[in-house]
Short mmCIF file of C-alpha atoms in Angstrom, two decimals:
data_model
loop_
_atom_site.label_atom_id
_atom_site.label_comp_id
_atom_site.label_asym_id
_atom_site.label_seq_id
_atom_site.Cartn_x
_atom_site.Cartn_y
_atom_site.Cartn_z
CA UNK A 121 78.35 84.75 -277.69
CA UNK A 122 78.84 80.99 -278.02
CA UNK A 123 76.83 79.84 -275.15
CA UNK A 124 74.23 82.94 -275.60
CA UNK A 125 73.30 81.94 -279.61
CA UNK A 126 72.09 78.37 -278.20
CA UNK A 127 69.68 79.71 -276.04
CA UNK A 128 68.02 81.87 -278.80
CA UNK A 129 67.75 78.45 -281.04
CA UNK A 130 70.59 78.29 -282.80
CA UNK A 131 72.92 75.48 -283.07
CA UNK A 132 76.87 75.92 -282.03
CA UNK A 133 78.38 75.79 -285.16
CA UNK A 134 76.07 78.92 -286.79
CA UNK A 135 76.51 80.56 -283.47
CA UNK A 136 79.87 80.29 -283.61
CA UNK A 137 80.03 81.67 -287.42
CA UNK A 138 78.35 84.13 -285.91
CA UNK A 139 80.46 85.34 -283.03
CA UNK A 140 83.41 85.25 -285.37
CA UNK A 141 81.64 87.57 -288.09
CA UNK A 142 80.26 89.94 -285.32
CA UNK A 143 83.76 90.13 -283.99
CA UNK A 144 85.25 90.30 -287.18
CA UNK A 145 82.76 93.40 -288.39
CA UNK A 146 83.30 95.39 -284.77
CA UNK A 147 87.36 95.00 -284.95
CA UNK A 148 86.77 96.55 -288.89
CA UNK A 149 84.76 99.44 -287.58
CA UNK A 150 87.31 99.60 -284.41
CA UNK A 151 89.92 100.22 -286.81
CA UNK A 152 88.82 102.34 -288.95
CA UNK A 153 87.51 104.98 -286.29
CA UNK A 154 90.69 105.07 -284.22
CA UNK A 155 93.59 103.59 -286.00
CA UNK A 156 93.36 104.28 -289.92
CA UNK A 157 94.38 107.82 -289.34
CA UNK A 158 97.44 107.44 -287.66
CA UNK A 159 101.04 107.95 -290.04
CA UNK A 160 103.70 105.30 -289.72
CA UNK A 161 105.14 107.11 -287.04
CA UNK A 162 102.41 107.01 -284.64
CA UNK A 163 103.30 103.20 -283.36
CA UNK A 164 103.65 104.02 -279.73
CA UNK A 165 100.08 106.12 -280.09
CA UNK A 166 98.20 102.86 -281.74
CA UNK A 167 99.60 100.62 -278.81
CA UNK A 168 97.89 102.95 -276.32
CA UNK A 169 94.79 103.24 -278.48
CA UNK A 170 94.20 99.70 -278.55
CA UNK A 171 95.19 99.16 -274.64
CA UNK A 172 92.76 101.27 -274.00
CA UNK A 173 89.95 99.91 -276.11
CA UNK A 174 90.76 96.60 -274.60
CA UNK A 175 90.38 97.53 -271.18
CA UNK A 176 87.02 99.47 -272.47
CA UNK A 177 85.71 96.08 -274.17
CA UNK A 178 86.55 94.25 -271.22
CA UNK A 179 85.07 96.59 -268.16
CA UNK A 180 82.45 97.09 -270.67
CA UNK A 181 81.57 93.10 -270.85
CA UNK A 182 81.83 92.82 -267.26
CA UNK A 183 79.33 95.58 -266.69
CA UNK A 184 76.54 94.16 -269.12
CA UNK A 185 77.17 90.41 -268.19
CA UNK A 186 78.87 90.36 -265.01
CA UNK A 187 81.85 89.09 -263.96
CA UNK A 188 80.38 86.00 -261.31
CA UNK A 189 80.65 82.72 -262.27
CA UNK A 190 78.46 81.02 -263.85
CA UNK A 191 78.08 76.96 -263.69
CA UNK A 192 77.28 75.79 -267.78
CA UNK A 193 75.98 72.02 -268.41
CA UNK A 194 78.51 69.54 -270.08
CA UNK A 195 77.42 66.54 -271.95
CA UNK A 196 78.85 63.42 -269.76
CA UNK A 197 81.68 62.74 -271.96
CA UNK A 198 82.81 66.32 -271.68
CA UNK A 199 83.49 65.60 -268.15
CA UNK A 200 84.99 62.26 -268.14
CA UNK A 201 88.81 62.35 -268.64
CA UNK A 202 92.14 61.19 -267.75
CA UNK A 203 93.51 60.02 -263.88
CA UNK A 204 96.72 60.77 -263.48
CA UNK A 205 96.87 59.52 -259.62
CA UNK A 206 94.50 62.24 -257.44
CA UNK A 207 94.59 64.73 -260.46
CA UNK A 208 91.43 64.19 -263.02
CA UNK A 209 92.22 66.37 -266.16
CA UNK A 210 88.67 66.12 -268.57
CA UNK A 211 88.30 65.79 -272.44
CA UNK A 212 87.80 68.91 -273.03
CA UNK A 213 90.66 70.43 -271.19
CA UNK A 214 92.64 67.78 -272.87
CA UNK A 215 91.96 68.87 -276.59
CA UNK A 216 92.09 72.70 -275.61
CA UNK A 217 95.69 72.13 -274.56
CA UNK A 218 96.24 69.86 -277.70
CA UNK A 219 95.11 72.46 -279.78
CA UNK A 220 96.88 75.39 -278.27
CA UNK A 221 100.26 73.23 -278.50
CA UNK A 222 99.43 72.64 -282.32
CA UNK A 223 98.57 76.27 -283.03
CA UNK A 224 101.97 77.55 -281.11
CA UNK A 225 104.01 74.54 -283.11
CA UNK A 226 102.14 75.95 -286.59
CA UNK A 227 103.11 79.46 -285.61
CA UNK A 228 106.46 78.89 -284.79
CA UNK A 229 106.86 76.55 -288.73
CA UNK A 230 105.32 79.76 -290.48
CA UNK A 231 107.84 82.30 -288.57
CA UNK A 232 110.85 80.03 -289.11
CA UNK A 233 110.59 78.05 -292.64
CA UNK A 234 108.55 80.60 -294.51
CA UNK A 235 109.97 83.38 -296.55
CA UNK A 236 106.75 85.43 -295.18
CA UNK A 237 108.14 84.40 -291.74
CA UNK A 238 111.67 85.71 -292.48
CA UNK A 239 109.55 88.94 -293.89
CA UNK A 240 107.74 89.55 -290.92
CA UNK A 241 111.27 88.81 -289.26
CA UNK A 242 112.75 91.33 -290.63
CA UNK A 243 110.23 93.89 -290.34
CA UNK A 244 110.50 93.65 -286.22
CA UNK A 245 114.17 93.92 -286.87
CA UNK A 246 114.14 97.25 -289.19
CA UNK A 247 110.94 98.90 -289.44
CA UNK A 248 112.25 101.80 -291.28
CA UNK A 249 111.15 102.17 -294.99
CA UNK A 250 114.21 102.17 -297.48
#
């Protein structure tokens, strides 16, 4: 949706907005048409349901779009990088891992020195009401 917005006209950072609201409004309507009926009890039901809308989404995106390759223009700096002997890893690669590290190290702070992290802790533990 990201690299499709662009072409209409618009720039990334409304295009991007606006992935994350479209995405945002279809997991909303996902949920309530397959998941707000089930009881507590059904856990093993919604874990099916939403395998199987997965695998729908996805075959479904591969059949409008395609799955082939597609080559997308960088700006120069995107491309340039770091040489670590024969092995060129780019900017952008660079900061994607950077930010994936920082989002795994803020996950891990929340689930370990929050009190909602020992919540949700103890939920996985003991998911029986009292």
């Amino acid at each position: 949706m990201t690299f499709v917005l662009p072409v209409v006209g618009l720039l990334y950072a409304p295009a991007l907005l606006a992935a994350v609201l479209l995405a945002a409004f279809g997991g909303f309507l996902l949920f309530e048409l397959f998941l707000s009926r089930l009881g507590p009890h059904d856990f093993e039901r919604s874990i099916l349901i939403t395998i199987g809308l997965s695998i729908m989404l996805l075959h479904g995106t591969q059949y409008l779009v395609s799955a082939d390759g597609r080559a997308w223009s960088t700006p120069s700096s995107a491309s340039t990088g770091v040489a670590i002997g024969a092995i060129r890893i780019t900017w952008t690669r660079l900061i994607g891992g950077g930010l994936a590290l920082a989002a795994f190290a803020a996950l891990y702070l929340l689930l370990t020195r929050t009190p909602f992290g020992r919540a949700m802790r103890a939920i996985a533990q003991n998911r029986e009401p009292r």
